[in-house]
Amino acid sequence: MIRKGMVFSLVLAALMMTACGDGSSSSSADSASSGSSQAASSAADSGAADTKSYKTDEGMYADFSEGMPSFAECSNGWTNGSMFNVFWREENTKFENGKMQLVIDNDPREEQGIPYSGGEFRTKDFYGYGRYEASIKAIKNDGVVTSLFTYTGPSDNNPWDEIDIEILGKDTTKVQFNYFTNSQGNHEHMHDLGFDASEDFHTYAFEWHKDKIVWFVDGVEVYTATDNLPSTESKIMANVWAGKGVDGWLNRFDDSNIPLTAEYEWVKFTPFDE
């Protein structure tokens, strides 16, 4: 049930959906702002908001049938370098058919010699202990990764802390879990899904506690880690990318079928009091 104190924040989220790529079904903040007071009043009277997406003290929920919420954004205009053979472009994050679509494609600009472009979703704020989850349909293709993860690092004036859910396109019947604590990784675990993650939407999640990280698939607990855990609040992110120099991990990238698209129905965070 939505509390009255949550209503105004919820309405603002509904009114300030933003688009990244083509095909957005969302409305612009400028066109919506003139009606915000009236909408907030109406929602308060009815005890409900007009949006499914929200960001409150009780958590965060991005419903991509409404486009990009105001508390998140598309990465644009840089590359991570190293193993990432994509340049992040806002046009590679699209909203069509009620889904967020993250796309790998050719990049004719080839900035810094990077021949491909990728799509990435990220929250603007940082989140700590809690449950992170998303409904995802992954890319099936050698050399690519479809992901949901938390991340912070030197660009945020923080240590590199990260928790990963990664579906490798070379074998979409498995999912890889990993985490980094102050740049120390090598905690990979591969889990057999029992289905093909590229054929339909499934819910992937992890619960981040002070003393453990627990990963879930479709609500079932499948793996737990307890050693040297990250502790720094991080942004919630999702991306798709093509690899380079990591053929032993991802297989050599096959670009014969691009553009390649992963789809996300929603991303959710529920905080823990720890």
CSV table of C-alpha atoms in Angstrom, one decimal:
chain,number,residue,atom,x,y,z
A,1,MET,CA,0.0,0.0,0.0
A,2,ILE,CA,1.3,3.5,-0.9
A,3,ARG,CA,1.7,5.8,2.1
A,4,LYS,CA,0.5,9.4,1.7
A,5,GLY,CA,4.0,10.6,2.4
A,6,MET,CA,5.2,8.7,-0.7
A,7,VAL,CA,2.7,10.1,-3.1
A,8,PHE,CA,4.4,13.3,-4.2
A,9,SER,CA,7.7,11.6,-4.9
A,10,LEU,CA,5.9,8.9,-6.8
A,11,VAL,CA,4.0,11.5,-8.9
A,12,LEU,CA,7.2,13.4,-9.7
A,13,ALA,CA,8.8,10.2,-10.9
A,14,ALA,CA,5.8,9.6,-13.2
A,15,LEU,CA,6.0,13.2,-14.6
A,16,MET,CA,9.8,13.2,-15.1
A,17,MET,CA,10.3,10.1,-17.2
A,18,THR,CA,13.1,10.7,-19.7
A,19,ALA,CA,14.0,9.1,-23.0
A,20,CYS,CA,17.5,7.9,-24.1
A,21,GLY,CA,17.1,6.3,-27.5
A,22,ASP,CA,14.4,6.1,-30.1
A,23,GLY,CA,11.0,4.5,-29.5
A,24,SER,CA,10.5,5.9,-26.0
A,25,SER,CA,6.9,5.7,-24.7
A,26,SER,CA,7.7,8.2,-21.9
A,27,SER,CA,6.6,11.8,-21.6
A,28,SER,CA,9.0,14.7,-21.3
A,29,ALA,CA,9.6,16.5,-18.0
A,30,ASP,CA,9.0,19.9,-19.7
A,31,SER,CA,5.6,19.1,-20.9
A,32,ALA,CA,4.6,17.4,-17.6
A,33,SER,CA,5.9,20.0,-15.2
A,34,SER,CA,3.0,22.4,-15.6
A,35,GLY,CA,0.6,19.9,-14.4
A,36,SER,CA,2.6,18.5,-11.5
A,37,SER,CA,0.8,20.3,-8.7
A,38,GLN,CA,-2.6,19.3,-10.0
A,39,ALA,CA,-1.4,15.7,-10.5
A,40,ALA,CA,0.0,15.5,-7.0
A,41,SER,CA,-3.1,16.9,-5.5
A,42,SER,CA,-5.2,14.4,-7.4
A,43,ALA,CA,-3.0,11.5,-6.4
A,44,ALA,CA,-3.1,12.5,-2.8
A,45,ASP,CA,-6.9,12.7,-2.9
A,46,SER,CA,-7.2,9.2,-4.4
A,47,GLY,CA,-4.5,7.7,-2.2
A,48,ALA,CA,-2.6,6.4,-5.2
A,49,ALA,CA,-0.1,7.6,-7.8
A,50,ASP,CA,-0.3,7.4,-11.6
A,51,THR,CA,3.1,5.6,-11.9
A,52,LYS,CA,4.5,2.2,-11.1
A,53,SER,CA,8.1,3.6,-10.8
A,54,TYR,CA,9.2,5.1,-7.5
A,55,LYS,CA,12.2,6.0,-5.4
A,56,THR,CA,11.5,6.5,-1.7
A,57,ASP,CA,13.0,5.5,1.7
A,58,GLU,CA,11.2,2.2,1.1
A,59,GLY,CA,13.3,1.4,-2.0
A,60,MET,CA,13.5,1.9,-5.7
A,61,TYR,CA,11.5,0.5,-8.6
A,62,ALA,CA,12.0,1.3,-12.3
A,63,ASP,CA,9.2,0.0,-14.4
A,64,PHE,CA,10.4,0.4,-18.0
A,65,SER,CA,6.9,0.3,-19.5
A,66,GLU,CA,7.0,3.9,-18.4
A,67,GLY,CA,10.4,4.7,-20.0
A,68,MET,CA,13.4,5.9,-18.0
A,69,PRO,CA,12.6,7.2,-14.5
A,70,SER,CA,14.1,10.5,-13.4
A,71,PHE,CA,16.3,8.9,-10.8
A,72,ALA,CA,18.2,6.9,-13.4
A,73,GLU,CA,20.1,7.7,-16.6
A,74,CYS,CA,21.7,6.3,-19.7
A,75,SER,CA,25.5,6.2,-20.0
A,76,ASN,CA,26.7,8.2,-22.9
A,77,GLY,CA,30.0,9.4,-24.4
A,78,TRP,CA,32.8,7.3,-22.9
A,79,THR,CA,34.3,3.8,-22.9
A,80,ASN,CA,35.5,1.7,-19.9
A,81,GLY,CA,38.4,0.5,-22.0
A,82,SER,CA,40.3,-2.6,-21.2
A,83,MET,CA,38.1,-5.6,-22.0
A,84,PHE,CA,35.2,-3.5,-23.1
A,85,ASN,CA,35.0,-3.1,-26.9
A,86,VAL,CA,32.1,-0.7,-26.8
A,87,PHE,CA,31.6,3.0,-26.5
A,88,TRP,CA,28.5,3.8,-24.3
A,89,ARG,CA,25.9,5.7,-26.4
A,90,GLU,CA,22.5,6.9,-25.1
A,91,GLU,CA,20.9,5.9,-28.4
A,92,ASN,CA,21.7,2.3,-27.5
A,93,THR,CA,19.2,2.4,-24.6
A,94,LYS,CA,15.7,2.3,-26.0
A,95,PHE,CA,12.2,1.8,-24.7
A,96,GLU,CA,9.9,-0.2,-26.9
A,97,ASN,CA,7.0,-2.6,-26.3
A,98,GLY,CA,7.0,-1.8,-22.6
A,99,LYS,CA,10.7,-2.9,-22.2
A,100,MET,CA,14.1,-1.3,-21.8
A,101,GLN,CA,16.2,-2.5,-24.7
A,102,LEU,CA,20.0,-2.4,-24.3
A,103,VAL,CA,21.7,-2.7,-27.7
A,104,ILE,CA,25.2,-3.6,-29.0
A,105,ASP,CA,25.7,-2.2,-32.5
A,106,ASN,CA,28.4,-0.9,-34.9
A,107,ASP,CA,29.6,2.6,-34.0
A,108,PRO,CA,30.6,4.5,-37.1
A,109,ARG,CA,32.3,7.2,-35.0
A,110,GLU,CA,34.9,4.7,-33.8
A,111,GLU,CA,36.1,7.1,-31.1
A,112,GLN,CA,39.4,5.9,-29.5
A,113,GLY,CA,39.4,3.1,-32.0
A,114,ILE,CA,36.3,1.4,-30.4
A,115,PRO,CA,34.3,-0.1,-33.3
A,116,TYR,CA,31.1,-0.9,-31.4
A,117,SER,CA,28.5,0.8,-29.2
A,118,GLY,CA,26.7,-0.5,-26.1
A,119,GLY,CA,23.8,0.5,-23.9
A,120,GLU,CA,24.0,1.0,-20.1
A,121,PHE,CA,21.4,1.9,-17.4
A,122,ARG,CA,22.6,3.5,-14.1
A,123,THR,CA,21.0,5.1,-11.1
A,124,LYS,CA,22.0,8.6,-10.1
A,125,ASP,CA,22.1,7.7,-6.4
A,126,PHE,CA,24.0,5.1,-4.4
A,127,TYR,CA,22.5,2.1,-2.5
A,128,GLY,CA,23.7,-0.2,0.2
A,129,TYR,CA,22.5,-3.4,1.9
A,130,GLY,CA,19.3,-4.7,0.4
A,131,ARG,CA,17.8,-6.9,-2.3
A,132,TYR,CA,18.6,-6.1,-5.9
A,133,GLU,CA,16.6,-7.7,-8.7
A,134,ALA,CA,15.6,-7.4,-12.3
A,135,SER,CA,13.5,-9.2,-15.0
A,136,ILE,CA,15.9,-9.8,-17.9
A,137,LYS,CA,16.0,-11.5,-21.3
A,138,ALA,CA,19.6,-11.9,-22.3
A,139,ILE,CA,21.6,-11.8,-25.5
A,140,LYS,CA,22.7,-15.1,-27.0
A,141,ASN,CA,25.9,-14.4,-29.0
A,142,ASP,CA,29.6,-15.2,-28.6
A,143,GLY,CA,31.7,-12.5,-27.0
A,144,VAL,CA,28.9,-10.5,-25.2
A,145,VAL,CA,27.7,-10.0,-21.6
A,146,THR,CA,24.2,-9.1,-20.3
A,147,SER,CA,24.3,-7.8,-16.7
A,148,LEU,CA,22.8,-6.5,-13.6
A,149,PHE,CA,25.3,-5.2,-11.0
A,150,THR,CA,26.2,-2.6,-8.3
A,151,TYR,CA,29.3,-0.5,-8.8
A,152,THR,CA,31.3,2.3,-7.3
A,153,GLY,CA,35.0,3.2,-7.8
A,154,PRO,CA,37.6,5.9,-8.2
A,155,SER,CA,35.4,7.9,-10.4
A,156,ASP,CA,33.1,8.3,-7.4
A,157,ASN,CA,36.1,8.9,-5.0
A,158,ASN,CA,35.4,5.4,-3.6
A,159,PRO,CA,37.2,2.1,-3.5
A,160,TRP,CA,36.2,-0.3,-6.4
A,161,ASP,CA,33.3,-2.3,-4.9
A,162,GLU,CA,31.0,-4.3,-7.2
A,163,ILE,CA,28.5,-7.2,-7.1
A,164,ASP,CA,27.7,-8.9,-10.4
A,165,ILE,CA,25.1,-10.9,-12.2
A,166,GLU,CA,26.4,-11.7,-15.7
A,167,ILE,CA,24.9,-13.8,-18.4
A,168,LEU,CA,27.6,-14.8,-21.0
A,169,GLY,CA,26.2,-14.9,-24.5
A,170,LYS,CA,28.3,-17.9,-25.4
A,171,ASP,CA,26.2,-20.1,-23.1
A,172,THR,CA,22.9,-18.6,-22.0
A,173,THR,CA,22.0,-21.7,-20.0
A,174,LYS,CA,24.3,-20.5,-17.2
A,175,VAL,CA,24.7,-17.3,-15.2
A,176,GLN,CA,27.9,-16.1,-13.5
A,177,PHE,CA,28.1,-14.4,-10.1
A,178,ASN,CA,31.0,-12.4,-8.9
A,179,TYR,CA,32.0,-9.5,-6.6
A,180,PHE,CA,34.9,-7.1,-6.0
A,181,THR,CA,36.0,-5.6,-2.7
A,182,ASN,CA,38.4,-2.7,-2.9
A,183,SER,CA,39.4,-3.9,-6.4
A,184,GLN,CA,39.9,-7.6,-5.3
A,185,GLY,CA,37.8,-10.0,-7.4
A,186,ASN,CA,38.3,-13.6,-8.4
A,187,HIS,CA,35.1,-14.7,-6.7
A,188,GLU,CA,33.4,-16.1,-9.9
A,189,HIS,CA,30.8,-18.8,-9.6
A,190,MET,CA,29.0,-20.3,-12.6
A,191,HIS,CA,25.4,-21.6,-12.0
A,192,ASP,CA,23.4,-23.8,-14.3
A,193,LEU,CA,20.1,-22.3,-14.9
A,194,GLY,CA,18.1,-25.2,-16.3
A,195,PHE,CA,16.7,-22.9,-19.1
A,196,ASP,CA,18.0,-20.6,-21.8
A,197,ALA,CA,18.1,-17.1,-20.5
A,198,SER,CA,17.8,-15.7,-24.0
A,199,GLU,CA,14.4,-17.2,-24.7
A,200,ASP,CA,12.3,-15.5,-22.1
A,201,PHE,CA,12.2,-13.2,-19.1
A,202,HIS,CA,13.5,-14.4,-15.7
A,203,THR,CA,14.1,-12.7,-12.4
A,204,TYR,CA,17.7,-12.5,-11.3
A,205,ALA,CA,18.5,-11.1,-7.8
A,206,PHE,CA,21.0,-10.9,-5.0
A,207,GLU,CA,20.7,-9.9,-1.4
A,208,TRP,CA,23.6,-7.9,-0.1
A,209,HIS,CA,24.1,-8.2,3.7
A,210,LYS,CA,26.9,-7.2,6.0
A,211,ASP,CA,28.0,-10.9,6.4
A,212,LYS,CA,26.9,-12.5,3.1
A,213,ILE,CA,25.7,-12.1,-0.4
A,214,VAL,CA,23.0,-14.4,-1.6
A,215,TRP,CA,22.0,-14.8,-5.3
A,216,PHE,CA,18.6,-15.9,-6.5
A,217,VAL,CA,17.1,-17.1,-9.8
A,218,ASP,CA,13.3,-16.8,-10.1
A,219,GLY,CA,13.0,-16.5,-6.4
A,220,VAL,CA,15.1,-19.6,-5.6
A,221,GLU,CA,18.3,-19.2,-3.6
A,222,VAL,CA,21.2,-20.6,-5.6
A,223,TYR,CA,24.5,-19.4,-4.2
A,224,THR,CA,26.0,-17.6,-1.1
A,225,ALA,CA,29.3,-15.8,-0.6
A,226,THR,CA,30.7,-14.8,2.8
A,227,ASP,CA,34.4,-13.9,2.3
A,228,ASN,CA,35.8,-10.4,2.1
A,229,LEU,CA,32.6,-8.7,1.2
A,230,PRO,CA,32.1,-5.2,-0.3
A,231,SER,CA,30.7,-2.5,2.0
A,232,THR,CA,30.6,0.7,-0.1
A,233,GLU,CA,27.2,2.1,-1.2
A,234,SER,CA,27.1,1.8,-5.0
A,235,LYS,CA,25.0,2.7,-8.1
A,236,ILE,CA,22.7,0.1,-9.6
A,237,MET,CA,23.6,-0.6,-13.2
A,238,ALA,CA,22.7,-2.8,-16.1
A,239,ASN,CA,24.6,-3.1,-19.4
A,240,VAL,CA,25.4,-5.1,-22.5
A,241,TRP,CA,28.8,-5.1,-24.0
A,242,ALA,CA,31.2,-6.9,-26.4
A,243,GLY,CA,34.5,-8.1,-25.1
A,244,LYS,CA,38.0,-7.9,-26.5
A,245,GLY,CA,41.1,-9.8,-25.3
A,246,VAL,CA,39.0,-12.1,-23.2
A,247,ASP,CA,38.2,-14.8,-25.7
A,248,GLY,CA,39.0,-17.5,-23.1
A,249,TRP,CA,36.2,-16.1,-21.0
A,250,LEU,CA,33.5,-14.9,-23.5
A,251,ASN,CA,34.7,-16.5,-26.8
A,252,ARG,CA,35.7,-14.2,-29.7
A,253,PHE,CA,33.0,-11.6,-30.4
A,254,ASP,CA,30.8,-12.6,-33.4
A,255,ASP,CA,29.5,-9.3,-34.9
A,256,SER,CA,27.7,-11.0,-37.9
A,257,ASN,CA,24.3,-10.6,-36.2
A,258,ILE,CA,24.4,-7.1,-34.8
A,259,PRO,CA,22.5,-5.2,-33.7
A,260,LEU,CA,22.1,-7.4,-30.6
A,261,THR,CA,19.5,-6.6,-28.0
A,262,ALA,CA,18.8,-7.6,-24.4
A,263,GLU,CA,15.5,-6.6,-22.8
A,264,TYR,CA,14.7,-5.6,-19.2
A,265,GLU,CA,11.1,-5.3,-17.8
A,266,TRP,CA,12.0,-3.7,-14.5
A,267,VAL,CA,14.8,-3.2,-11.9
A,268,LYS,CA,14.0,-3.1,-8.2
A,269,PHE,CA,15.9,-2.4,-4.9
A,270,THR,CA,14.5,-3.1,-1.4
A,271,PRO,CA,16.7,-1.8,1.5
A,272,PHE,CA,17.7,-3.8,4.6
A,273,ASP,CA,18.1,-2.2,8.0
A,274,GLU,CA,21.7,-3.3,8.6
